[in-house]
Tab-separated table of C-alpha atoms in Angstrom:
chain	number	residue	atom	x	y	z
A	1	UNK	CA	150.967	13.664	75.087
A	2	UNK	CA	147.987	12.054	76.811
A	3	UNK	CA	148.896	9.788	79.712
A	4	UNK	CA	147.869	6.327	78.514
A	5	UNK	CA	148.042	3.539	81.112
A	6	UNK	CA	146.954	-0.077	80.741
A	7	UNK	CA	146.686	-2.130	83.938
A	8	UNK	CA	146.936	-5.927	83.695
A	9	UNK	CA	145.481	-8.107	86.442
A	10	UNK	CA	145.391	-11.898	86.482
A	11	UNK	CA	143.384	-12.791	89.578
A	12	UNK	CA	145.101	-15.543	91.588
A	13	UNK	CA	144.392	-14.840	95.244
A	14	UNK	CA	140.654	-14.139	95.182
A	15	UNK	CA	140.382	-10.419	95.893
A	16	UNK	CA	143.913	-9.355	96.821
A	17	UNK	CA	145.137	-8.961	93.236
A	18	UNK	CA	142.130	-7.190	91.801
A	19	UNK	CA	141.711	-5.257	95.058
A	20	UNK	CA	145.106	-3.646	94.608
A	21	UNK	CA	144.573	-2.967	90.893
A	22	UNK	CA	141.143	-1.435	91.476
A	23	UNK	CA	142.551	0.773	94.240
A	24	UNK	CA	145.506	1.787	92.088
A	25	UNK	CA	143.240	2.715	89.175
A	26	UNK	CA	141.116	4.922	91.430
A	27	UNK	CA	144.198	6.593	92.877
A	28	UNK	CA	145.713	7.243	89.438
A	29	UNK	CA	142.413	8.669	88.231
A	30	UNK	CA	142.212	11.070	91.168
A	31	UNK	CA	145.767	12.305	90.661
A	32	UNK	CA	145.615	12.393	86.837
A	33	UNK	CA	141.937	12.866	85.907
A	34	UNK	CA	142.787	13.346	82.221
A	35	UNK	CA	144.667	10.045	81.954
A	36	UNK	CA	143.340	7.281	79.712
A	37	UNK	CA	143.015	4.111	81.814
A	38	UNK	CA	142.365	0.637	80.436
A	39	UNK	CA	142.079	-2.395	82.733
A	40	UNK	CA	142.524	-5.956	81.476
A	41	UNK	CA	141.202	-8.382	84.116
A	42	UNK	CA	141.044	-12.179	84.158
A	43	UNK	CA	138.235	-12.549	86.718
A	44	UNK	CA	135.446	-10.025	86.357
A	45	UNK	CA	133.315	-11.853	88.934
A	46	UNK	CA	135.854	-11.066	91.654
A	47	UNK	CA	136.105	-7.510	90.371
A	48	UNK	CA	132.325	-7.072	90.539
A	49	UNK	CA	132.271	-8.162	94.196
A	50	UNK	CA	134.568	-5.256	95.068
A	51	UNK	CA	133.154	-2.788	92.553
A	52	UNK	CA	129.370	-2.954	92.107
A	53	UNK	CA	128.585	-1.915	88.557
A	54	UNK	CA	131.138	-4.196	86.909
A	55	UNK	CA	129.389	-6.694	84.607
A	56	UNK	CA	130.784	-10.198	85.029
A	57	UNK	CA	130.351	-11.391	81.430
A	58	UNK	CA	131.162	-8.293	79.379
A	59	UNK	CA	134.099	-8.510	76.990
A	60	UNK	CA	134.405	-4.715	77.025
A	61	UNK	CA	132.719	-2.197	79.295
A	62	UNK	CA	133.047	1.352	80.568
A	63	UNK	CA	133.361	1.824	84.312
A	64	UNK	CA	134.332	4.949	86.275
A	65	UNK	CA	135.492	6.515	83.024
A	66	UNK	CA	137.847	3.601	82.324
A	67	UNK	CA	137.644	0.843	79.720
A	68	UNK	CA	137.583	-2.618	81.276
A	69	UNK	CA	138.440	-5.659	79.126
A	70	UNK	CA	138.097	-9.361	79.816
A	71	UNK	CA	141.555	-10.975	79.718
A	72	UNK	CA	140.579	-13.587	77.112
A	73	UNK	CA	138.450	-11.346	74.870
A	74	UNK	CA	141.126	-11.581	72.183
A	75	UNK	CA	139.140	-10.207	69.219
A	76	UNK	CA	137.780	-7.125	70.997
A	77	UNK	CA	141.089	-6.428	72.745
A	78	UNK	CA	143.163	-6.812	69.587
A	79	UNK	CA	140.876	-4.411	67.741
A	80	UNK	CA	141.017	-1.774	70.501
A	81	UNK	CA	144.733	-1.984	71.260
A	82	UNK	CA	145.674	-2.018	67.563
A	83	UNK	CA	143.613	1.125	66.998
A	84	UNK	CA	145.054	2.739	70.173
A	85	UNK	CA	148.410	1.078	70.915
A	86	UNK	CA	149.400	0.932	74.594
A	87	UNK	CA	152.016	3.386	75.832
A	88	UNK	CA	152.487	2.327	79.467
A	89	UNK	CA	151.538	-1.160	80.679
A	90	UNK	CA	151.386	-1.894	84.397
A	91	UNK	CA	151.967	-5.624	84.717
A	92	UNK	CA	150.810	-6.148	88.282
A	93	UNK	CA	152.311	-8.924	90.407
A	94	UNK	CA	154.188	-10.609	87.552
A	95	UNK	CA	150.831	-11.566	86.054
A	96	UNK	CA	152.188	-12.017	82.538
A	97	UNK	CA	150.445	-10.783	79.415
A	98	UNK	CA	147.531	-12.182	77.385
A	99	UNK	CA	148.483	-13.900	74.134
A	100	UNK	CA	146.800	-11.185	72.066
A	101	UNK	CA	148.927	-8.525	73.768
A	102	UNK	CA	152.095	-10.555	73.265
A	103	UNK	CA	151.320	-10.663	69.553
A	104	UNK	CA	150.786	-6.905	69.437
A	105	UNK	CA	153.989	-6.178	71.324
A	106	UNK	CA	156.316	-8.686	69.712
A	107	UNK	CA	154.639	-9.782	66.482
A	108	UNK	CA	152.293	-12.680	65.672
A	109	UNK	CA	154.938	-15.315	66.330
A	110	UNK	CA	156.150	-13.630	69.488
A	111	UNK	CA	159.729	-13.480	68.228
A	112	UNK	CA	159.927	-10.730	65.636
A	113	UNK	CA	161.018	-7.992	67.983
A	114	UNK	CA	158.381	-5.694	66.478
A	115	UNK	CA	155.078	-4.628	67.977
A	116	UNK	CA	151.745	-3.230	66.801
A	117	UNK	CA	152.608	-4.152	63.224
A	118	UNK	CA	149.824	-2.057	61.726
A	119	UNK	CA	151.464	1.141	62.975
A	120	UNK	CA	154.348	2.844	61.141
A	121	UNK	CA	157.621	2.591	63.035
A	122	UNK	CA	157.851	6.347	63.647
A	123	UNK	CA	154.329	6.408	65.063
A	124	UNK	CA	154.829	3.457	67.365
A	125	UNK	CA	157.400	4.960	69.671
A	126	UNK	CA	158.333	2.997	72.761
A	127	UNK	CA	156.024	0.899	74.917
A	128	UNK	CA	157.004	0.777	78.589
A	129	UNK	CA	156.095	-2.217	80.728
A	130	UNK	CA	156.273	-1.473	84.441
A	131	UNK	CA	156.311	-4.570	86.607
A	132	UNK	CA	154.429	-3.515	89.747
A	133	UNK	CA	155.581	-6.132	92.235
A	134	UNK	CA	154.021	-7.698	95.304
A	135	UNK	CA	154.406	-5.773	98.533
A	136	UNK	CA	157.324	-7.036	100.577
A	137	UNK	CA	159.281	-5.746	103.554
A	138	UNK	CA	162.432	-7.613	102.519
A	139	UNK	CA	165.595	-5.553	102.111
A	140	UNK	CA	165.984	-6.424	98.423
A	141	UNK	CA	162.921	-4.297	97.590
A	142	UNK	CA	165.008	-1.128	98.007
A	143	UNK	CA	167.564	-2.281	95.433
A	144	UNK	CA	165.031	-3.766	93.014
A	145	UNK	CA	162.902	-0.596	92.872
A	146	UNK	CA	163.229	1.165	89.472
A	147	UNK	CA	165.636	-1.495	88.217
A	148	UNK	CA	165.456	-1.896	84.426
A	149	UNK	CA	164.697	-5.230	82.780
A	150	UNK	CA	165.101	-6.674	79.291
A	151	UNK	CA	162.548	-7.656	76.647
A	152	UNK	CA	162.786	-9.211	73.173
A	153	UNK	CA	162.244	-5.915	71.375
A	154	UNK	CA	164.056	-2.563	71.280
A	155	UNK	CA	160.605	-0.976	71.088
A	156	UNK	CA	159.504	-2.471	74.433
A	157	UNK	CA	161.228	-1.337	77.637
A	158	UNK	CA	160.719	-2.817	81.084
A	159	UNK	CA	161.062	-1.350	84.563
A	160	UNK	CA	160.432	-2.762	88.031
A	161	UNK	CA	158.405	-0.799	90.570
A	162	UNK	CA	158.318	-1.936	94.199
A	163	UNK	CA	155.626	-1.066	96.717
A	164	UNK	CA	157.218	-1.059	100.135
A	165	UNK	CA	157.837	0.212	103.619
A	166	UNK	CA	160.769	2.570	103.047
A	167	UNK	CA	161.413	5.861	101.270
A	168	UNK	CA	163.588	3.987	98.753
A	169	UNK	CA	160.581	2.040	97.455
A	170	UNK	CA	157.337	3.209	95.851
A	171	UNK	CA	155.504	3.228	99.196
A	172	UNK	CA	151.828	2.382	99.659
A	173	UNK	CA	148.676	3.801	98.069
A	174	UNK	CA	147.406	6.647	100.267
A	175	UNK	CA	143.745	7.592	100.181
A	176	UNK	CA	141.317	9.925	101.926
A	177	UNK	CA	139.419	8.427	104.890
A	178	UNK	CA	136.630	6.145	103.604
A	179	UNK	CA	132.982	7.135	103.877
A	180	UNK	CA	131.380	5.598	106.948
A	181	UNK	CA	127.862	6.029	105.573
A	182	UNK	CA	128.456	3.437	102.862
A	183	UNK	CA	129.649	0.909	105.435
A	184	UNK	CA	126.663	1.551	107.713
A	185	UNK	CA	124.264	0.987	104.825
A	186	UNK	CA	125.719	-2.452	104.122
A	187	UNK	CA	126.388	-3.895	107.576
A	188	UNK	CA	123.873	-6.035	109.455
A	189	UNK	CA	122.076	-4.083	112.187
A	190	UNK	CA	123.880	-5.849	115.044
A	191	UNK	CA	127.228	-4.714	113.621
A	192	UNK	CA	126.193	-1.088	113.222
A	193	UNK	CA	124.993	-0.995	116.807
A	194	UNK	CA	128.154	-2.373	118.373
A	195	UNK	CA	130.872	-0.558	116.405
A	196	UNK	CA	132.245	2.261	118.508
A	197	UNK	CA	130.882	0.984	121.839
A	198	UNK	CA	133.449	0.909	124.654
A	199	UNK	CA	132.082	-2.342	126.083
A	200	UNK	CA	132.570	-4.260	122.802
A	201	UNK	CA	135.790	-5.429	121.162
A	202	UNK	CA	135.063	-5.701	117.406
A	203	UNK	CA	137.478	-8.185	115.825
A	204	UNK	CA	137.718	-8.707	112.060
A	205	UNK	CA	138.789	-12.147	110.807
A	206	UNK	CA	139.986	-12.489	107.204
A	207	UNK	CA	142.501	-15.282	106.704
A	208	UNK	CA	143.544	-18.366	104.805
A	209	UNK	CA	142.183	-21.705	106.052
A	210	UNK	CA	143.802	-22.734	109.361
A	211	UNK	CA	142.953	-24.042	112.827
A	212	UNK	CA	141.254	-21.187	114.678
A	213	UNK	CA	140.688	-22.997	117.972
A	214	UNK	CA	143.477	-21.070	119.717
A	215	UNK	CA	142.129	-17.747	118.417
A	216	UNK	CA	138.631	-18.542	119.689
A	217	UNK	CA	139.998	-19.677	123.054
A	218	UNK	CA	142.111	-16.533	123.498
A	219	UNK	CA	139.240	-14.203	122.567
A	220	UNK	CA	136.930	-16.049	124.951
A	221	UNK	CA	139.465	-15.833	127.768
A	222	UNK	CA	139.976	-12.120	127.165
A	223	UNK	CA	136.204	-11.570	127.257
A	224	UNK	CA	136.018	-13.359	130.608
A	225	UNK	CA	138.803	-11.184	131.997
A	226	UNK	CA	137.137	-7.967	130.879
A	227	UNK	CA	133.806	-9.048	132.364
A	228	UNK	CA	135.356	-8.957	135.811
A	229	UNK	CA	135.264	-5.179	135.425
A	230	UNK	CA	132.174	-4.839	133.209
A	231	UNK	CA	129.633	-7.653	133.114
A	232	UNK	CA	128.313	-6.394	129.763
A	233	UNK	CA	131.666	-6.506	127.981
A	234	UNK	CA	131.860	-8.777	124.941
A	235	UNK	CA	134.046	-9.684	122.018
A	236	UNK	CA	132.209	-9.525	118.680
A	237	UNK	CA	133.873	-11.213	115.709
A	238	UNK	CA	133.113	-10.064	112.184
A	239	UNK	CA	133.957	-12.970	109.910
A	240	UNK	CA	134.708	-11.704	106.413
A	241	UNK	CA	133.335	-13.624	103.468
A	242	UNK	CA	135.948	-15.974	102.070
A	243	UNK	CA	138.163	-18.919	102.882
A	244	UNK	CA	138.292	-18.466	106.656
A	245	UNK	CA	134.540	-18.489	107.361
A	246	UNK	CA	134.108	-22.233	107.639
A	247	UNK	CA	137.196	-23.074	109.752
A	248	UNK	CA	136.555	-20.153	112.079
A	249	UNK	CA	132.878	-20.914	112.642
A	250	UNK	CA	133.687	-24.598	113.156
A	251	UNK	CA	136.159	-23.696	115.912
A	252	UNK	CA	133.647	-21.257	117.385
A	253	UNK	CA	130.862	-23.870	117.485
A	254	UNK	CA	133.248	-26.437	118.985
A	255	UNK	CA	133.996	-23.963	121.791
A	256	UNK	CA	130.305	-23.465	122.567
A	257	UNK	CA	129.799	-20.155	120.735
A	258	UNK	CA	131.382	-18.108	123.550
A	259	UNK	CA	130.876	-14.673	121.916
A	260	UNK	CA	128.829	-13.188	119.066
A	261	UNK	CA	129.972	-13.843	115.493
A	262	UNK	CA	128.574	-12.128	112.413
A	263	UNK	CA	129.288	-13.524	108.968
A	264	UNK	CA	129.700	-10.526	106.704
A	265	UNK	CA	128.474	-10.268	103.120
A	266	UNK	CA	130.963	-9.388	100.404
A	267	UNK	CA	131.630	-5.700	100.860
A	268	UNK	CA	132.603	-3.130	98.234
A	269	UNK	CA	136.168	-1.979	98.668
A	270	UNK	CA	135.302	1.426	100.118
A	271	UNK	CA	133.080	-0.181	102.778
A	272	UNK	CA	135.794	-2.718	103.590
A	273	UNK	CA	138.289	0.084	104.145
A	274	UNK	CA	135.909	1.812	106.538
A	275	UNK	CA	135.387	-1.422	108.468
A	276	UNK	CA	139.127	-1.929	108.988
A	277	UNK	CA	139.362	1.441	110.685
A	278	UNK	CA	136.406	0.837	112.993
A	279	UNK	CA	137.486	-2.519	114.369
A	280	UNK	CA	139.852	-2.749	117.339
A	281	UNK	CA	141.761	-5.885	116.318
A	282	UNK	CA	142.345	-7.320	112.846
A	283	UNK	CA	143.336	-10.654	111.372
A	284	UNK	CA	144.124	-9.978	107.701
A	285	UNK	CA	145.664	-11.702	104.723
A	286	UNK	CA	146.629	-10.998	101.143
A	287	UNK	CA	148.142	-7.986	99.440
A	288	UNK	CA	145.529	-5.264	99.551
A	289	UNK	CA	144.070	-5.856	103.026
A	290	UNK	CA	147.584	-6.193	104.454
A	291	UNK	CA	148.533	-2.756	103.091
A	292	UNK	CA	145.288	-1.196	104.354
A	293	UNK	CA	145.856	-2.712	107.797
A	294	UNK	CA	149.358	-1.231	107.891
A	295	UNK	CA	147.893	2.223	107.279
A	296	UNK	CA	144.925	1.816	109.637
A	297	UNK	CA	146.794	2.241	112.910
A	298	UNK	CA	144.832	-0.736	114.292
A	299	UNK	CA	146.727	-3.707	115.795
A	300	UNK	CA	146.615	-6.600	113.340
A	301	UNK	CA	147.951	-10.079	112.707
A	302	UNK	CA	148.976	-10.783	109.126
A	303	UNK	CA	148.424	-14.264	107.730
A	304	UNK	CA	151.217	-14.479	105.165
A	305	UNK	CA	150.332	-16.417	102.004
A	306	UNK	CA	151.432	-20.051	102.499
A	307	UNK	CA	154.404	-20.945	100.302
A	308	UNK	CA	156.618	-23.930	99.632
A	309	UNK	CA	159.253	-24.652	102.282
A	310	UNK	CA	157.406	-22.292	104.655
A	311	UNK	CA	158.939	-19.298	102.905
A	312	UNK	CA	156.033	-17.160	104.124
A	313	UNK	CA	157.851	-17.075	107.475
A	314	UNK	CA	160.705	-15.160	105.822
A	315	UNK	CA	158.179	-12.655	104.447
A	316	UNK	CA	156.501	-12.315	107.839
A	317	UNK	CA	159.818	-11.878	109.651
A	318	UNK	CA	160.825	-9.088	107.270
A	319	UNK	CA	157.577	-7.246	107.961
A	320	UNK	CA	158.020	-7.683	111.698
A	321	UNK	CA	161.476	-6.125	111.510
A	322	UNK	CA	159.887	-2.994	109.976
A	323	UNK	CA	157.376	-2.858	112.819
A	324	UNK	CA	159.880	-3.402	115.635
A	325	UNK	CA	161.005	0.242	116.168
A	326	UNK	CA	157.427	1.298	116.921
A	327	UNK	CA	156.580	-1.220	119.658
A	328	UNK	CA	157.884	-1.558	123.197
A	329	UNK	CA	160.485	-4.369	123.407
A	330	UNK	CA	158.328	-6.634	125.560
A	331	UNK	CA	155.269	-6.097	123.364
A	332	UNK	CA	157.303	-6.695	120.224
A	333	UNK	CA	158.779	-9.964	121.501
A	334	UNK	CA	155.290	-11.335	122.163
A	335	UNK	CA	153.928	-9.990	118.895
A	336	UNK	CA	156.773	-11.427	116.830
A	337	UNK	CA	156.458	-14.847	118.405
A	338	UNK	CA	152.711	-15.016	117.957
A	339	UNK	CA	152.774	-13.693	114.391
A	340	UNK	CA	155.287	-16.269	113.217
A	341	UNK	CA	153.485	-19.139	114.910
A	342	UNK	CA	150.190	-17.941	113.419
A	343	UNK	CA	151.576	-18.045	109.863
A	344	UNK	CA	153.284	-21.413	110.281
A	345	UNK	CA	151.836	-24.637	108.856
A	346	UNK	CA	152.618	-27.374	111.351
A	347	UNK	CA	152.798	-30.297	108.939
A	348	UNK	CA	155.004	-28.508	106.376
A	349	UNK	CA	158.771	-28.925	106.231
A	350	UNK	CA	160.597	-25.578	106.497
A	351	UNK	CA	163.377	-24.802	104.045
A	352	UNK	CA	166.744	-23.420	105.060
A	353	UNK	CA	165.619	-19.775	105.133
A	354	UNK	CA	162.430	-20.496	107.068
A	355	UNK	CA	164.372	-22.716	109.468
A	356	UNK	CA	166.724	-19.820	110.152
A	357	UNK	CA	163.711	-17.708	111.163
A	358	UNK	CA	162.462	-20.492	113.441
A	359	UNK	CA	165.906	-20.976	114.971
A	360	UNK	CA	166.035	-17.274	115.749
A	361	UNK	CA	162.613	-17.477	117.333
A	362	UNK	CA	163.705	-20.404	119.485
A	363	UNK	CA	166.898	-18.609	120.513
A	364	UNK	CA	164.849	-15.621	121.666
A	365	UNK	CA	163.291	-17.858	124.322
A	366	UNK	CA	160.500	-20.376	124.724
A	367	UNK	CA	161.602	-22.846	122.079
A	368	UNK	CA	159.339	-23.934	119.236
A	369	UNK	CA	156.266	-26.090	119.896
A	370	UNK	CA	156.866	-29.542	118.515
A	371	UNK	CA	153.269	-30.661	118.046
A	372	UNK	CA	150.028	-29.085	116.920
A	373	UNK	CA	148.413	-29.315	120.418
A	374	UNK	CA	151.447	-27.607	121.953
A	375	UNK	CA	151.263	-24.962	119.255
A	376	UNK	CA	147.578	-24.294	119.964
A	377	UNK	CA	148.262	-23.811	123.681
A	378	UNK	CA	151.162	-21.475	122.928
A	379	UNK	CA	149.132	-19.483	120.417
A	380	UNK	CA	146.271	-19.086	122.882
A	381	UNK	CA	148.598	-17.831	125.621
A	382	UNK	CA	150.380	-15.368	123.355
A	383	UNK	CA	147.235	-13.940	121.775
A	384	UNK	CA	145.602	-13.494	125.179
A	385	UNK	CA	148.633	-11.590	126.444
A	386	UNK	CA	148.659	-9.411	123.326
A	387	UNK	CA	144.975	-8.589	123.732
A	388	UNK	CA	145.667	-7.532	127.321
A	389	UNK	CA	148.326	-5.147	125.951
A	390	UNK	CA	146.046	-3.872	123.203
A	391	UNK	CA	146.135	-0.182	124.142
A	392	UNK	CA	149.942	-0.012	124.160
A	393	UNK	CA	150.091	-1.960	120.911
A	394	UNK	CA	147.618	0.435	119.310
A	395	UNK	CA	149.893	3.374	120.066
A	396	UNK	CA	152.769	1.616	118.342
A	397	UNK	CA	150.680	0.697	115.313
A	398	UNK	CA	149.544	4.300	114.943
A	399	UNK	CA	153.179	5.430	114.946
A	400	UNK	CA	153.980	2.763	112.358
A	401	UNK	CA	151.128	3.936	110.111
A	402	UNK	CA	152.299	7.550	110.371
A	403	UNK	CA	155.802	6.522	109.283
A	404	UNK	CA	154.393	4.870	106.152
A	405	UNK	CA	152.534	8.026	105.184
A	406	UNK	CA	155.845	9.881	105.308
A	407	UNK	CA	157.178	7.601	102.536
A	408	UNK	CA	154.733	9.153	100.084
A	409	UNK	CA	151.867	7.932	97.925
A	410	UNK	CA	152.563	4.971	95.640
A	411	UNK	CA	150.187	6.281	92.965
A	412	UNK	CA	151.872	9.682	92.929
A	413	UNK	CA	155.330	8.106	92.874
A	414	UNK	CA	154.259	5.879	89.991
A	415	UNK	CA	152.918	8.793	87.956
A	416	UNK	CA	156.147	10.710	88.490
A	417	UNK	CA	158.046	7.637	87.301
A	418	UNK	CA	155.897	7.489	84.148
A	419	UNK	CA	156.508	11.174	83.419
A	420	UNK	CA	160.251	10.519	83.350
A	421	UNK	CA	159.964	7.772	80.713
A	422	UNK	CA	161.193	8.419	77.200
A	423	UNK	CA	158.697	7.632	74.404
């Protein structure tokens, strides 16, 4: 039987959601070139920024040998998926399902327990919905992976699939090294010239909105220190297009523009991947860039997605615990403290779980800054010290990346999971 896979993506976090789905589709296609892939995407404009060739306003289009459907193109989608009923649906990041798909799966009123009513029962078989979850380092991911779920129909089965950092999860998507030529063709000339130079520290900034004054101050201080040994040394920040451009450049201007900053255009995904590997320090956010940073072997700070009750601190702490075995104790203590302070929102009230993380941080020494100015000074000090330890940190991050490769390829693990399903 032909491998038929439908990927659902409701874009919430700009490019992180569609970035993962686009990468997963490419990986599945490489491993199973005869598979039939259909993508249903809510924001084709975001998709087109990562994948030149996608048309923003098309209800249905062919791309890379796949069919791509607009989420709300109910008439066209109903016609196609009635003619060729879905077999495996990847519901990425709990995105839900379009109303037209609900009607096909469960009947027009959503309650009949039947699906694809135009097909005879014997021909329908079973539809499998695989909930591909957000990446998390929390312990529960191991137990949740491949756990079965319930639906309203005996003809629709559900299964949970967890990306993750251990061999008991689905792992991360592994890919061949990206093509540098594509990146070079898209970068401004000043970026091409400085990447790879020993007297330049290329730093990539891609984050949620925050106060970047401490980051700018620490980078400036590090540049001054390095210039004692090499007067030509400079930090060069590459500011990725998105939510962090304005707050970062405002902080940079307020500090007197102490080092070069280049505002990047939107880059196709393959070029973005190449850029991550050529920078020496990364600030990243989101799902897809976080996973790529983990595999890059480059030291990075993850800006965890802000959540109610500061729950992002729990997510960040879980990731840090996975990283700990690969860093020297002194380096890890500094890195943990800075990472958690970087992801904190100073005017938000932490819930019980986030407070437990903060209490543990305070118990480890240094207390917790009580005001935003104190926090900025502490962040500047910590980041400066981490930059001075950059070479040792890089060794640890490379070991961490190698350990993730040993967990296997998420796309391969997912295909093997699909092969075991009963239709």
